[in-house]
PDB file of C-alpha atoms in Angstrom:
ATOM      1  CA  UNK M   1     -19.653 -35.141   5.398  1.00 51.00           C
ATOM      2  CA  UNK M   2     -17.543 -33.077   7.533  1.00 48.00           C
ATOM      3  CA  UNK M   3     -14.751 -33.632   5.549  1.00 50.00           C
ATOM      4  CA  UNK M   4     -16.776 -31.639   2.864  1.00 51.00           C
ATOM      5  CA  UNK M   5     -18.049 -28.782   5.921  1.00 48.00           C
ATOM      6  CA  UNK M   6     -13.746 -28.965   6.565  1.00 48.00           C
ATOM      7  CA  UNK M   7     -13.499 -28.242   2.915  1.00 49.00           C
ATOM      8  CA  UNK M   8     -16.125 -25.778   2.203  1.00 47.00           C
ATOM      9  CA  UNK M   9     -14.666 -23.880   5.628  1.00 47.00           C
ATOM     10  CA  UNK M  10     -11.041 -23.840   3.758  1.00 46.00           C
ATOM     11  CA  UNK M  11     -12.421 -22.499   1.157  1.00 47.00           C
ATOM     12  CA  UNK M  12     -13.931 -19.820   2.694  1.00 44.00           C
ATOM     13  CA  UNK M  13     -11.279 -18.560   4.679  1.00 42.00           C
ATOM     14  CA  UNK M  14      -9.163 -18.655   1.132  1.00 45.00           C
ATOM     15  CA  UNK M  15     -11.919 -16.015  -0.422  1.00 44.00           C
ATOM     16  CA  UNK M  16     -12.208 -14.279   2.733  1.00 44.00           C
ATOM     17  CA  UNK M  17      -8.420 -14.149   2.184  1.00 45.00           C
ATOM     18  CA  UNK M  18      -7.969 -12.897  -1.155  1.00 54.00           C
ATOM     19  CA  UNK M  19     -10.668  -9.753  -0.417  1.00 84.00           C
ATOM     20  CA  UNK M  20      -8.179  -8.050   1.598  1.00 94.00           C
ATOM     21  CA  UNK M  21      -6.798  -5.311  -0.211  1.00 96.00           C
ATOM     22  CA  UNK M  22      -3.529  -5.540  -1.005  1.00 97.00           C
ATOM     23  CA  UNK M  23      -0.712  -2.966   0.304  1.00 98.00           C
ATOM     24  CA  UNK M  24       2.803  -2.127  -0.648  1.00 98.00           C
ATOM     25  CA  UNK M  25       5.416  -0.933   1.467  1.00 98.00           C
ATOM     26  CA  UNK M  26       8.539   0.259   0.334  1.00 98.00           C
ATOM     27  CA  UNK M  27      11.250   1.511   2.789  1.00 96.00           C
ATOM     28  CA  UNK M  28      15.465   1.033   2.831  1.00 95.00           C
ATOM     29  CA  UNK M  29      14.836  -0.359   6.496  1.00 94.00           C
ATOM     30  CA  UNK M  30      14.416  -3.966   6.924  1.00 95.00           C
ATOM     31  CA  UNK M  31      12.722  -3.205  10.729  1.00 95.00           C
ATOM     32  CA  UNK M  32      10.343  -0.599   9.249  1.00 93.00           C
ATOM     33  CA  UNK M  33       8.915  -2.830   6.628  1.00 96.00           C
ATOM     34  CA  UNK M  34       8.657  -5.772   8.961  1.00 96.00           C
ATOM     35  CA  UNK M  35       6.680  -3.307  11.353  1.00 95.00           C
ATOM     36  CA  UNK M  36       4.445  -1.655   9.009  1.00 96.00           C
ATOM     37  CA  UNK M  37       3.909  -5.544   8.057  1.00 96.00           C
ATOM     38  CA  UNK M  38       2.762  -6.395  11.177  1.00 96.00           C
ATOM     39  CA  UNK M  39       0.569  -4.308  12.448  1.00 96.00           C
ATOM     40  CA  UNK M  40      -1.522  -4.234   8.480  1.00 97.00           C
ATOM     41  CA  UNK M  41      -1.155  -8.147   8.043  1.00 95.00           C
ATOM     42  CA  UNK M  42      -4.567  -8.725   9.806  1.00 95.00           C
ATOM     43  CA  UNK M  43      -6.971  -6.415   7.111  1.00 96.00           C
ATOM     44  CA  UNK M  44      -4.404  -6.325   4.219  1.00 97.00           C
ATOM     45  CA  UNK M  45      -2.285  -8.404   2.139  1.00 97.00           C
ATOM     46  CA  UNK M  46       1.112  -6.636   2.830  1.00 97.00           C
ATOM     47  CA  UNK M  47       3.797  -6.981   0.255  1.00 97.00           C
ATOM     48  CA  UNK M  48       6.977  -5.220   0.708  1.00 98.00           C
ATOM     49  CA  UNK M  49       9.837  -4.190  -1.332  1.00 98.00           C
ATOM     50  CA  UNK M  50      13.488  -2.174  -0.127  1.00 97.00           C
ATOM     51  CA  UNK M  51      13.287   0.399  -2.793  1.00 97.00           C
ATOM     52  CA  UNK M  52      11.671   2.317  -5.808  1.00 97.00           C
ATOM     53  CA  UNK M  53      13.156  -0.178  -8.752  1.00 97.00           C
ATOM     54  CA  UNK M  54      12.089  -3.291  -6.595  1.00 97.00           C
ATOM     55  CA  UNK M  55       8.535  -1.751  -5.633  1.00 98.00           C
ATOM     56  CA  UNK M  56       8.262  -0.827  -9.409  1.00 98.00           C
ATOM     57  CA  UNK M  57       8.898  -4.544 -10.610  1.00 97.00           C
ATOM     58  CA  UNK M  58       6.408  -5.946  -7.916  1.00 97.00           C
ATOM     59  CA  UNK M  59       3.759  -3.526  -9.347  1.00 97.00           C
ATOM     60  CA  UNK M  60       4.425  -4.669 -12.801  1.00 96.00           C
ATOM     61  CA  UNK M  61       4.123  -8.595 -11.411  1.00 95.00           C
ATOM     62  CA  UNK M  62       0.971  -8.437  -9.268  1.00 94.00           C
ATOM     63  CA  UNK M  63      -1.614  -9.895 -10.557  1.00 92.00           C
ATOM     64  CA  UNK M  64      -3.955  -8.082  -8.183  1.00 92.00           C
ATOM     65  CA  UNK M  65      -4.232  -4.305  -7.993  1.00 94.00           C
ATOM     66  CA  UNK M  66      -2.573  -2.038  -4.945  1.00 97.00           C
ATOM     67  CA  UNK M  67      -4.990  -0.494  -2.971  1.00 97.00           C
ATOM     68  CA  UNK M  68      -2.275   1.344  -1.108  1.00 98.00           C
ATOM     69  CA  UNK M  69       0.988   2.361  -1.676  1.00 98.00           C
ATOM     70  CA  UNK M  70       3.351   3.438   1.383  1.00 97.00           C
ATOM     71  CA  UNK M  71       7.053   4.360   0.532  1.00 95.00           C
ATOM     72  CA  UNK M  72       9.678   6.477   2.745  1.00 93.00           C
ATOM     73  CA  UNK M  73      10.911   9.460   1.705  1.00 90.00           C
ATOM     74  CA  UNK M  74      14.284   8.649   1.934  1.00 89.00           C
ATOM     75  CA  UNK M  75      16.007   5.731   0.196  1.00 92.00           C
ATOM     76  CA  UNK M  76      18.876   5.114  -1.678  1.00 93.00           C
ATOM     77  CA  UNK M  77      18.902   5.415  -5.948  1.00 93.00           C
ATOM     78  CA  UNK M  78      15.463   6.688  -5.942  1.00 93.00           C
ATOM     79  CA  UNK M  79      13.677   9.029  -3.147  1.00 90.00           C
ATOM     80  CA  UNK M  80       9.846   8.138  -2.377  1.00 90.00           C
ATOM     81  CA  UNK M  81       8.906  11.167  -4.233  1.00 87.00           C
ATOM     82  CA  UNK M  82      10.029   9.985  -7.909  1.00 91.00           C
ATOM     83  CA  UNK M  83       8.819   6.365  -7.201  1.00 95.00           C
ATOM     84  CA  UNK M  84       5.205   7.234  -6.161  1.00 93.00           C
ATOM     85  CA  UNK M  85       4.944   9.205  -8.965  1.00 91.00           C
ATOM     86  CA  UNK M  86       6.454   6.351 -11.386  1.00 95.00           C
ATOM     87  CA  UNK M  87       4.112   4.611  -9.177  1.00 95.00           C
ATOM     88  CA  UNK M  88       1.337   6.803 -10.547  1.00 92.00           C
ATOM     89  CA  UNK M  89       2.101   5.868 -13.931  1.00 92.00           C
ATOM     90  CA  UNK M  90       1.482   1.904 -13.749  1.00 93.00           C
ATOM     91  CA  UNK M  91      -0.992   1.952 -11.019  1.00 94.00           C
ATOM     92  CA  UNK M  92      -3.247   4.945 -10.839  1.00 91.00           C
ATOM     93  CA  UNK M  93      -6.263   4.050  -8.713  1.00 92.00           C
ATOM     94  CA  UNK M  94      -3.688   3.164  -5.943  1.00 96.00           C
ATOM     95  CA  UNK M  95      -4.017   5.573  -2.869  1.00 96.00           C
ATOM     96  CA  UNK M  96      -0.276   6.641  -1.785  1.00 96.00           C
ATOM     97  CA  UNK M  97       1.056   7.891   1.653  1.00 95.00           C
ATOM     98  CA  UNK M  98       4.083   8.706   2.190  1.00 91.00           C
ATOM     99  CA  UNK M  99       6.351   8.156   5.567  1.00 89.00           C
ATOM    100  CA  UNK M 100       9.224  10.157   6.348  1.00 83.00           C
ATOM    101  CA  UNK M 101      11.500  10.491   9.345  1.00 78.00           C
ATOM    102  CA  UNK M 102      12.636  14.155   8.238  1.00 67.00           C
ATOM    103  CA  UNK M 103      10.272  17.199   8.311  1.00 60.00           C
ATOM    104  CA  UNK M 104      11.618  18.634   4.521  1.00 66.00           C
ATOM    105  CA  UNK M 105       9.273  20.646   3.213  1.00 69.00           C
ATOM    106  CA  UNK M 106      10.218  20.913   0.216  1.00 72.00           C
ATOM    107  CA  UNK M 107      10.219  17.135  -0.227  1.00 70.00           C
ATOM    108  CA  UNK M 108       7.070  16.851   1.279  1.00 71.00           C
ATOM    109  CA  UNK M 109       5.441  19.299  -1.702  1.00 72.00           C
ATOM    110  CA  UNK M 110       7.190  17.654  -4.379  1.00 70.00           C
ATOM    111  CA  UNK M 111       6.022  14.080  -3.123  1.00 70.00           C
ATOM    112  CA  UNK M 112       2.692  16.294  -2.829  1.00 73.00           C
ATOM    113  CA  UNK M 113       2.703  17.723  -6.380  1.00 72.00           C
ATOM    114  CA  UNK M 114       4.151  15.224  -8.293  1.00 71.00           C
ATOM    115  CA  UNK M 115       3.392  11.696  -6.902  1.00 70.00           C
ATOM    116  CA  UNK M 116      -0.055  12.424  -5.823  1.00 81.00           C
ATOM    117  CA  UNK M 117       0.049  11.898  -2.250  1.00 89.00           C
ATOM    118  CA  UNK M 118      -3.332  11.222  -0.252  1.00 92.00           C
ATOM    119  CA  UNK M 119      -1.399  11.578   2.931  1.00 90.00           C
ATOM    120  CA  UNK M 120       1.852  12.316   5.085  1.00 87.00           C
ATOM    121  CA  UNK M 121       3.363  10.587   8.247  1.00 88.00           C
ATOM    122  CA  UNK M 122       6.215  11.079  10.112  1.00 86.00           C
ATOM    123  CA  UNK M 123       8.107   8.549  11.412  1.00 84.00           C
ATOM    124  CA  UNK M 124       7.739   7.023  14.317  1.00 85.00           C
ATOM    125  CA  UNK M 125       4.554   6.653  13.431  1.00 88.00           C
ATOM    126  CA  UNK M 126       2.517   5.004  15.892  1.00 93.00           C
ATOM    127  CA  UNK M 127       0.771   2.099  15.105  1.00 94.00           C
ATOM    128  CA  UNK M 128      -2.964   3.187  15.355  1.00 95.00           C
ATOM    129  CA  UNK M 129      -2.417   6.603  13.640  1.00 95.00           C
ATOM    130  CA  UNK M 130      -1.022   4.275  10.906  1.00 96.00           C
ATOM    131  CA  UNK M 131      -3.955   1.810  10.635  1.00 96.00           C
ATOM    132  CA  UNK M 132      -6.281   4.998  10.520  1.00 96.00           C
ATOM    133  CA  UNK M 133      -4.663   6.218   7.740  1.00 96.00           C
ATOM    134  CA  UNK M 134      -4.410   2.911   5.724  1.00 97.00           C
ATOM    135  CA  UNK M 135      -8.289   2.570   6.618  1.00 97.00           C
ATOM    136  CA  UNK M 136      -8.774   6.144   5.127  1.00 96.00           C
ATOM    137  CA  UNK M 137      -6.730   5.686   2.114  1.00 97.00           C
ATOM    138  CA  UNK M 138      -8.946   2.257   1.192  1.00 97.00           C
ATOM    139  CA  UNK M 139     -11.701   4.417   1.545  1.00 95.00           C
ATOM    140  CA  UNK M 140     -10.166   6.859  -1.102  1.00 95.00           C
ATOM    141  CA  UNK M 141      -8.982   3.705  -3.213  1.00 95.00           C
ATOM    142  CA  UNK M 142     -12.528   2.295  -3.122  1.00 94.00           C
ATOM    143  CA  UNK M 143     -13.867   5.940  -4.370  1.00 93.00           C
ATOM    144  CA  UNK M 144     -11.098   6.100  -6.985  1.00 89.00           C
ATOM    145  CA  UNK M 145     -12.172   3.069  -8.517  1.00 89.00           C
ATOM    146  CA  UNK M 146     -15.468   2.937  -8.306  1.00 89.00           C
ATOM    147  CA  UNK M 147     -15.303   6.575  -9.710  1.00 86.00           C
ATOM    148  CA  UNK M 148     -13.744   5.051 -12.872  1.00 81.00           C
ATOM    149  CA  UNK M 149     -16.260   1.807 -13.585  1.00 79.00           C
ATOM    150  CA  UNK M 150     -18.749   4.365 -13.636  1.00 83.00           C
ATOM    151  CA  UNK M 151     -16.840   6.403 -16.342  1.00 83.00           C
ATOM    152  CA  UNK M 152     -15.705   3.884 -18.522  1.00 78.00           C
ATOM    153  CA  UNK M 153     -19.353   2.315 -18.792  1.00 74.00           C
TER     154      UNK M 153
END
């Protein structure tokens, strides 16, 4: 008997588990990523990736859908502008912020314009401005795609 209540308590936890919406973070900085990964680990399921091409091949692999997609501005090969809107393409209900340590406008309306960008922080980016904003974005996400069930029925 309480090996099945030990069970039945495992299992739990496992669905509890697998409703946390999953994230991806993409940034060129190991310490960034690990940071972003710590303080979302305890509401999301954080996956992170050091680039565009490598955040692109983890959104083609998941098996569960994005709810949020954080990338840096600034990255080697591919800028966070051009992958969040490749991004767009293979994962549209995902709600995508970008991060940036430089204040470039220009990148900042292109990322804007073209990858569909629900919001923009600079970096450092303190820890409880950045949960807010996750927790805003899964708002959007849960909007976004309850928006389209209701369109497609």
């Amino acid at each position: 008997m309480a090996d099945e209540k030990e069970k039945s308590g495992q299992e739990a936890t496992k669905k509890k588990r697998s409703k946390k919406p999953c994230v991806l973070c993409v940034d060129d900085e190991p310490y960034i990523l690990e940071g972003m990964q710590l303080n979302l680990r305890r509401n999301y399921r954080v996956s992170i990736a050091n680039g565009g091409k490598e955040a692109l091949k983890l959104i083609d692999r998941s098996t569960e859908p994005f709810a949020i997609i954080i990338s840096d501005m600034r990255m080697p090969q591919m800028d966070g502008a051009t992958f969040l809107a490749l991004s767009q393409k293979t994962s549209p209900n995902s709600t995508r912020i970008l991060l940036t340590g430089h204040a470039d406008l220009q990148a900042a309306i292109k990322a804007v314009n073209e990858g569909g960008i629900f919001a923009y922080l600079s970096k450092p980016c303190p820890a409880n401005e950045l949960l807010a904003t996750v927790e805003q974005a899964f708002e959007q996400y849960q909007l976004v795609s309850a928006e389209r069930e209701t369109i497609e029925e």
